[in-house]
PDB file of C-alpha atoms in Angstrom:
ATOM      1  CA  UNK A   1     -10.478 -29.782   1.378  1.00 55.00           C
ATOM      2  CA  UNK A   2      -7.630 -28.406  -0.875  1.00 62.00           C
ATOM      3  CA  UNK A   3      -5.075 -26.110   0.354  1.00 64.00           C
ATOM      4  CA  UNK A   4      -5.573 -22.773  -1.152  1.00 67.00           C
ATOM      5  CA  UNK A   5      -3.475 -20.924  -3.276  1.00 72.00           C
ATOM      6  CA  UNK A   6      -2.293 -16.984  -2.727  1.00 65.00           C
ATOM      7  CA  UNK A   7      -0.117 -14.241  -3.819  1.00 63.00           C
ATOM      8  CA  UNK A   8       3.094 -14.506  -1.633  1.00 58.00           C
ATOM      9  CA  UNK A   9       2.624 -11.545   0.854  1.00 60.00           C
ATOM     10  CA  UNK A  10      -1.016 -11.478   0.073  1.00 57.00           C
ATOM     11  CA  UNK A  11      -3.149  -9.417   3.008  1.00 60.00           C
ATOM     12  CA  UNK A  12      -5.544 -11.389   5.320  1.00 63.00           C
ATOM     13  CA  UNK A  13      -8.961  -9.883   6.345  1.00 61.00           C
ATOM     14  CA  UNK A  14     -11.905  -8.206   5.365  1.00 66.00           C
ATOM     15  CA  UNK A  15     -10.533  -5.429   3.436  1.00 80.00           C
ATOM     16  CA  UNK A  16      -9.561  -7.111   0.682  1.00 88.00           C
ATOM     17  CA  UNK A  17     -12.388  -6.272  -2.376  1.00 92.00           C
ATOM     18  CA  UNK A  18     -14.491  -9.182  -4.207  1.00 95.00           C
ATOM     19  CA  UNK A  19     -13.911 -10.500  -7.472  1.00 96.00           C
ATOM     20  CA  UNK A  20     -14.942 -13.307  -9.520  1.00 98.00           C
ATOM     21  CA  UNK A  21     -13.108 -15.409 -12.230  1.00 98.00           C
ATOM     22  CA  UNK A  22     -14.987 -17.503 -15.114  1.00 98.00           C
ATOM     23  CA  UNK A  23     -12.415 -20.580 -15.277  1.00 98.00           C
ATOM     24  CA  UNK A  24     -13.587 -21.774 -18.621  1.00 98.00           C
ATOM     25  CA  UNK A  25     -12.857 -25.624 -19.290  1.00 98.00           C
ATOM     26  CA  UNK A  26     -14.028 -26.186 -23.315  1.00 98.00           C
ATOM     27  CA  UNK A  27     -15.496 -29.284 -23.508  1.00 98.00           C
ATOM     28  CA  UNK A  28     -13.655 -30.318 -27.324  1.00 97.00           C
ATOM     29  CA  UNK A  29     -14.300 -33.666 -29.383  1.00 96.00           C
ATOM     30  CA  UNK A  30     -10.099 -34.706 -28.841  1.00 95.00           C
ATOM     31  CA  UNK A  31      -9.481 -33.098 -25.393  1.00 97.00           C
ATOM     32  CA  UNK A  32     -10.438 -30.516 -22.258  1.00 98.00           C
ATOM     33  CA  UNK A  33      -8.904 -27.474 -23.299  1.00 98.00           C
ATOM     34  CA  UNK A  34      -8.907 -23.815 -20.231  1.00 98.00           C
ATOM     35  CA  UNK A  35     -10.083 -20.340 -22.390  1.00 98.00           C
ATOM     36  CA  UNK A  36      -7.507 -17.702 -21.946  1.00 98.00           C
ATOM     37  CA  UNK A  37      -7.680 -13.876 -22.695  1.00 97.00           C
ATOM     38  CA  UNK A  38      -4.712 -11.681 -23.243  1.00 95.00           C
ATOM     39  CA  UNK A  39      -5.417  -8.361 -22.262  1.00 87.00           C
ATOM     40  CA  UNK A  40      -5.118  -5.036 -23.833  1.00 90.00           C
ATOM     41  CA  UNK A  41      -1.486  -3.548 -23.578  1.00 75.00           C
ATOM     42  CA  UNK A  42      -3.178  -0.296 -22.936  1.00 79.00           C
ATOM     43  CA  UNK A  43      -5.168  -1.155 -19.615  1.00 64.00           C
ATOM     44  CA  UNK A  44      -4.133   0.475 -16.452  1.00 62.00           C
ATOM     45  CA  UNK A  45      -4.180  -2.275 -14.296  1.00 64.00           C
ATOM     46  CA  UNK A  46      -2.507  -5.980 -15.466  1.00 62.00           C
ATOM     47  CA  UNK A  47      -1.710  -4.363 -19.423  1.00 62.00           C
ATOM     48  CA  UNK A  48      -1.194  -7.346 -21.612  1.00 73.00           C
ATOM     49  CA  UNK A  49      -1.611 -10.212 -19.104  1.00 89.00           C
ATOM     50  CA  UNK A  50      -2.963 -13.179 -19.389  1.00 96.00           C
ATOM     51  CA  UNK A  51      -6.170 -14.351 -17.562  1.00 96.00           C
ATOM     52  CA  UNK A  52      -9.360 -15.461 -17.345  1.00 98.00           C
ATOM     53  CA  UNK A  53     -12.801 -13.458 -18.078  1.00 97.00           C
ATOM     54  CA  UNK A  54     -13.913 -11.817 -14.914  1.00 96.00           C
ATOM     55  CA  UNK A  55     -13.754  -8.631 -12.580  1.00 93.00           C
ATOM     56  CA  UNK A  56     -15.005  -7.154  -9.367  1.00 94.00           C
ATOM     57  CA  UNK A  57     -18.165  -7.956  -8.046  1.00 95.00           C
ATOM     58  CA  UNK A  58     -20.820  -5.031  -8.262  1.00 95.00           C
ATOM     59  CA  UNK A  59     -23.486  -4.218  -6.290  1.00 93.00           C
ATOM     60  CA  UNK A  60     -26.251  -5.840  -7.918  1.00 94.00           C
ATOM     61  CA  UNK A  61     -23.910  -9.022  -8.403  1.00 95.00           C
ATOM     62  CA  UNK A  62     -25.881 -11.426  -6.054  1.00 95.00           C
ATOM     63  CA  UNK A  63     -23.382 -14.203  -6.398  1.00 96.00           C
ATOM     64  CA  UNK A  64     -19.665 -14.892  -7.101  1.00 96.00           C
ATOM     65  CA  UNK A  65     -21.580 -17.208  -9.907  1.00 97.00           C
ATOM     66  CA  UNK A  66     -23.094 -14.336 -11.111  1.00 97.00           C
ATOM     67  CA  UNK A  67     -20.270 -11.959 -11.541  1.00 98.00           C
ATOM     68  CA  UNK A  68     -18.110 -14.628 -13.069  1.00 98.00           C
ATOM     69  CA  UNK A  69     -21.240 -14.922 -15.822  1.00 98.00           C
ATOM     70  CA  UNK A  70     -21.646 -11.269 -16.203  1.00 97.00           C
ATOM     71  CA  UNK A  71     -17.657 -10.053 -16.736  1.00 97.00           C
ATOM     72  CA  UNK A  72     -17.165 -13.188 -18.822  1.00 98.00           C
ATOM     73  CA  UNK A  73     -20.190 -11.957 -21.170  1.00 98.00           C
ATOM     74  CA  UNK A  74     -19.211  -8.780 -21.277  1.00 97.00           C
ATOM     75  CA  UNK A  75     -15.267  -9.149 -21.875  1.00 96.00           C
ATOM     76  CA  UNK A  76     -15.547 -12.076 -24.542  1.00 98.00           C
ATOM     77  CA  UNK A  77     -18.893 -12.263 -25.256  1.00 98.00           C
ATOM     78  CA  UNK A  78     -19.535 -15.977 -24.210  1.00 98.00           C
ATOM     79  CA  UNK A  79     -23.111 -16.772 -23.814  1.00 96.00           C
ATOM     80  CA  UNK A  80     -23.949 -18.295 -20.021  1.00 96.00           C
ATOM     81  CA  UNK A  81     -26.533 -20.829 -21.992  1.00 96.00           C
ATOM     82  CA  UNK A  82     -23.097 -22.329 -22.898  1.00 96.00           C
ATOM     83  CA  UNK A  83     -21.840 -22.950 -20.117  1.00 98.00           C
ATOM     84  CA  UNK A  84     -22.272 -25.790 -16.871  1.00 98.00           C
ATOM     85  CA  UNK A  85     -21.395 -24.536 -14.240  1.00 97.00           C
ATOM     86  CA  UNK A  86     -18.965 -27.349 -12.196  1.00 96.00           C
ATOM     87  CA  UNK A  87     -18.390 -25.072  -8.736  1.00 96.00           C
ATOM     88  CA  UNK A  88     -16.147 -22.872  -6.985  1.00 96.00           C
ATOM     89  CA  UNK A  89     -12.279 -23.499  -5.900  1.00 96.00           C
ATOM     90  CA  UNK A  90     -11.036 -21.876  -3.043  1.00 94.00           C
ATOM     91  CA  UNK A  91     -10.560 -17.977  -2.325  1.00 94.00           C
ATOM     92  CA  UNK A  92      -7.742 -16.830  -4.218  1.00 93.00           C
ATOM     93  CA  UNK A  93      -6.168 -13.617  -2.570  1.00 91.00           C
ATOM     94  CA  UNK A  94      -3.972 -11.463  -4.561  1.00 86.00           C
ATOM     95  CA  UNK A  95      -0.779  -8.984  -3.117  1.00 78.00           C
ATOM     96  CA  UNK A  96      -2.651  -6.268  -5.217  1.00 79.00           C
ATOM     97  CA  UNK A  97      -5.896  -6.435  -2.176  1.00 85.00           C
ATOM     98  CA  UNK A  98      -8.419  -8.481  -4.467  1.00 88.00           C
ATOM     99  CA  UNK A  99     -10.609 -11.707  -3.115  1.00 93.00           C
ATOM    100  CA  UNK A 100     -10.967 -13.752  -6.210  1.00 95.00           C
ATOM    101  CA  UNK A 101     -13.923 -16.492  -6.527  1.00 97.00           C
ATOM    102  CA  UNK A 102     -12.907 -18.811  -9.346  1.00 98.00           C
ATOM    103  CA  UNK A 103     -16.170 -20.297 -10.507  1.00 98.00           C
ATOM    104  CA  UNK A 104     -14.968 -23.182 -12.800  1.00 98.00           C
ATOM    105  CA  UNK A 105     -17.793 -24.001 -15.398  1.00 98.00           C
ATOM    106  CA  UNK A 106     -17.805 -26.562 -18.536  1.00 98.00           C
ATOM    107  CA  UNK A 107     -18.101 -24.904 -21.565  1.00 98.00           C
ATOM    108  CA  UNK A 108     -19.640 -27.048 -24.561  1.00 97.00           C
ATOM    109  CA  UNK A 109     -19.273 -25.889 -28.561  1.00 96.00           C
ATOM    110  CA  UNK A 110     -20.167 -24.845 -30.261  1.00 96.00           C
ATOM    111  CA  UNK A 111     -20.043 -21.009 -29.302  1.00 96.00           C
ATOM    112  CA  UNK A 112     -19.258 -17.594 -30.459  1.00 95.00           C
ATOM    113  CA  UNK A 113     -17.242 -15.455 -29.073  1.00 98.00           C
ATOM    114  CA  UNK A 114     -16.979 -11.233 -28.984  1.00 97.00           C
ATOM    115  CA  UNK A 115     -14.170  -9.701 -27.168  1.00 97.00           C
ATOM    116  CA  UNK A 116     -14.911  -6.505 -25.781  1.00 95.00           C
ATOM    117  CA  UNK A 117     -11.362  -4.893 -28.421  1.00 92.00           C
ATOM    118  CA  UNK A 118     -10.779  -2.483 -25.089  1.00 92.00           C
ATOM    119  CA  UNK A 119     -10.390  -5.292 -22.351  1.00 91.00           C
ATOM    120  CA  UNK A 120      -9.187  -7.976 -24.498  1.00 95.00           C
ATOM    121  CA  UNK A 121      -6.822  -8.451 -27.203  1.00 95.00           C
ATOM    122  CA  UNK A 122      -7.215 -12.132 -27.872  1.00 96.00           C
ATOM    123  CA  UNK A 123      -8.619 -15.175 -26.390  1.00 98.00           C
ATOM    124  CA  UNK A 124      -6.958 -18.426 -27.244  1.00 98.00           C
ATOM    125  CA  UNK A 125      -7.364 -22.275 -25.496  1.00 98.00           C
ATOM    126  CA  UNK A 126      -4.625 -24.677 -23.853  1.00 98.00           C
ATOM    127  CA  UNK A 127      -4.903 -28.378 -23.684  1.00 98.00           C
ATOM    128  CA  UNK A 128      -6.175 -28.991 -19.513  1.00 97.00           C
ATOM    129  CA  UNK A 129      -3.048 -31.692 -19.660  1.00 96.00           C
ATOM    130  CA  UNK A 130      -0.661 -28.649 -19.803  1.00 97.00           C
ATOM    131  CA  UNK A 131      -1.467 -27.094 -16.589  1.00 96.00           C
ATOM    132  CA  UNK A 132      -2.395 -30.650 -15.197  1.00 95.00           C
ATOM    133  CA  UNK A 133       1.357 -31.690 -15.865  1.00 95.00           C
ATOM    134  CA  UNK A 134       3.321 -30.389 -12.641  1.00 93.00           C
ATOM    135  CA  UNK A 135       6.493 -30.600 -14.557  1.00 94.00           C
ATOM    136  CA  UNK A 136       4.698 -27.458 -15.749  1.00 94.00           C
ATOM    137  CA  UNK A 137       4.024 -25.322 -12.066  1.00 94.00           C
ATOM    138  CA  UNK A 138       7.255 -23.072 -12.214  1.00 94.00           C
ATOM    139  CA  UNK A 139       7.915 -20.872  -9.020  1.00 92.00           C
ATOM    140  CA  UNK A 140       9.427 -17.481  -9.871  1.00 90.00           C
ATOM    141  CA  UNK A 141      10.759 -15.061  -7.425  1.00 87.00           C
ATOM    142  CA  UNK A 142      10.519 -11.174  -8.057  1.00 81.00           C
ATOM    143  CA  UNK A 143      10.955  -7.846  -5.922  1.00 77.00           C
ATOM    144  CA  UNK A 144       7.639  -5.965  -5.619  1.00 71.00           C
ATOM    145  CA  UNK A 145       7.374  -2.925  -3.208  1.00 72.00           C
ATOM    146  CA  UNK A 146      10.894  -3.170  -1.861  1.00 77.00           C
ATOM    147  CA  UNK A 147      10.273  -7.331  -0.723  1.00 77.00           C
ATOM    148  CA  UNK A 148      11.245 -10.630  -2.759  1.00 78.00           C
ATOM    149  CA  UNK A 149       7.759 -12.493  -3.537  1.00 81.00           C
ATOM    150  CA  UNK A 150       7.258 -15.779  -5.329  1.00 85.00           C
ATOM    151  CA  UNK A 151       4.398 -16.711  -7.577  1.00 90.00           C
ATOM    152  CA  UNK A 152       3.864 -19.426 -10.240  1.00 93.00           C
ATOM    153  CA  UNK A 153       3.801 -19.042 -13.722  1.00 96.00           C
ATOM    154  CA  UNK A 154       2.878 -22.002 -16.581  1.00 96.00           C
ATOM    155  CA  UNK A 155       4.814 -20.725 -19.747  1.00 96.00           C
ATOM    156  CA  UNK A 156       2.749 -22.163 -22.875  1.00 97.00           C
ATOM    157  CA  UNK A 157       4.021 -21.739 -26.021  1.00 95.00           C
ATOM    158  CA  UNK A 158       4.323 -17.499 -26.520  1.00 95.00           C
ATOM    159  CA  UNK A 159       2.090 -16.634 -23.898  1.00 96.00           C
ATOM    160  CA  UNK A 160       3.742 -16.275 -20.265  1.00 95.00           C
ATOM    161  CA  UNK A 161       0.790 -17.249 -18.232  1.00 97.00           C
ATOM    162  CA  UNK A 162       1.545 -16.233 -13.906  1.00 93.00           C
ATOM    163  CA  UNK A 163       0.391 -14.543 -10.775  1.00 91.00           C
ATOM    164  CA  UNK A 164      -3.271 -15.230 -10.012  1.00 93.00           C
ATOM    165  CA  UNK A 165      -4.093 -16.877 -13.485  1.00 96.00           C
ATOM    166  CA  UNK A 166      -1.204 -19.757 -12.710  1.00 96.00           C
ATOM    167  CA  UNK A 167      -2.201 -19.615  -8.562  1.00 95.00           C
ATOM    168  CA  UNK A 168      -6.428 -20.426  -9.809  1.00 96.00           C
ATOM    169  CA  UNK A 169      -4.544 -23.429 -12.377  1.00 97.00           C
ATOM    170  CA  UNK A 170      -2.987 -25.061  -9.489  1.00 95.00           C
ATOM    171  CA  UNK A 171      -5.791 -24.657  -7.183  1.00 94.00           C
ATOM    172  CA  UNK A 172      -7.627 -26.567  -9.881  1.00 95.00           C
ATOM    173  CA  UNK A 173      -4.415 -29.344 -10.636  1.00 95.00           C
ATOM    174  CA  UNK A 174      -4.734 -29.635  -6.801  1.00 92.00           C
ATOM    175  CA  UNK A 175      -8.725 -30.178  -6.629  1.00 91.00           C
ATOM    176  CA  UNK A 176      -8.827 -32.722  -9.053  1.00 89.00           C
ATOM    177  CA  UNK A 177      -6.628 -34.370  -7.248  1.00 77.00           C
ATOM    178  CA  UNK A 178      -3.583 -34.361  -8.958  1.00 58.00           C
ATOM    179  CA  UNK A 179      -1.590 -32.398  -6.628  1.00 47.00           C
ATOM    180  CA  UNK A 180      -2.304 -35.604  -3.914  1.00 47.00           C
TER     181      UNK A 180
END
């Protein structure tokens, strides 16, 4: 059993509302690559951030599985008859009061891809090796709400990639045994 990965400062409990993450591993000829979105600098909530496809789980969502399928679909337009679906990693809980279920799946080209232009500005790929490289797993410290938290964050290239995106990477570095 890996050791999970939260927010620092996250809450405990059952108050803390369900979400699901798609952690899309590309399956390409020369090498794994993770799909990325960029959101919208516009959005409310997380403007311009990067992440992976997914959202809160609605009331018809039967599964974690199935609300990772569904928000991925409808924020990038990836087809679920692309993708194998590998499993879950463990719970990741965010200082903002969300539950997330990463639901890692393999995705195999060749696909299409439609990003929903309101949610997501661009989705791009990184090499696996990059966040599988712990010389890579920065720790950053910020104050949030009047207290000094730490997250990680896995700078690649222009994109500043940290908070839950970077927690869900290491949670995956540590399940596949890297972190051992």
């Amino acid at each position: 059993m890996i050791e999970a990965v939260h927010d620092d400062g996250s809450p405990s409990g059952s108050g803390l509302r369900p979400a699901a993450v798609l952690v899309p591993v590309v399956a390409r000829e020369q090498a794994l690559t993770v799909l990325l979105t960029r959101r919208t600098d516009h959005l409310h909530h997380h403007p311009g951030q990067i992440s992976f496809p997914g959202g809160r789980v609605e009331e018809t969502d039967v599964s974690a599985v199935m609300t990772a399928l569904r928000e991925t679909e409808e924020e990038i337009g990836l087809d679920p008859d692309c993708i194998e679906l590998l499993g879950e990693l463990p719970e990741y809980r965010t200082g903002t009061g969300f539950r997330i279920t990463p639901v890692v799946g393999l995705v195999h080209p060749p696909f299409d891809l439609a990003l929903d232009s309101f949610e997501v500005a661009e989705a791009f790929e990184v090499p696996l090796a990059h966040f599988l490289d712990p010389a890579r797993h920065q720790k950053h410290r910020a104050e949030y709400q009047g207290r000094m938290r730490e997250y990680y964050a896995m700078p690649y290239g222009e994109y500043f990639i940290w908070g839950a995106t970077a927690g869900i990477l290491v949670s995956l570095y540590r399940f596949l045994g890297e972190g051992r």
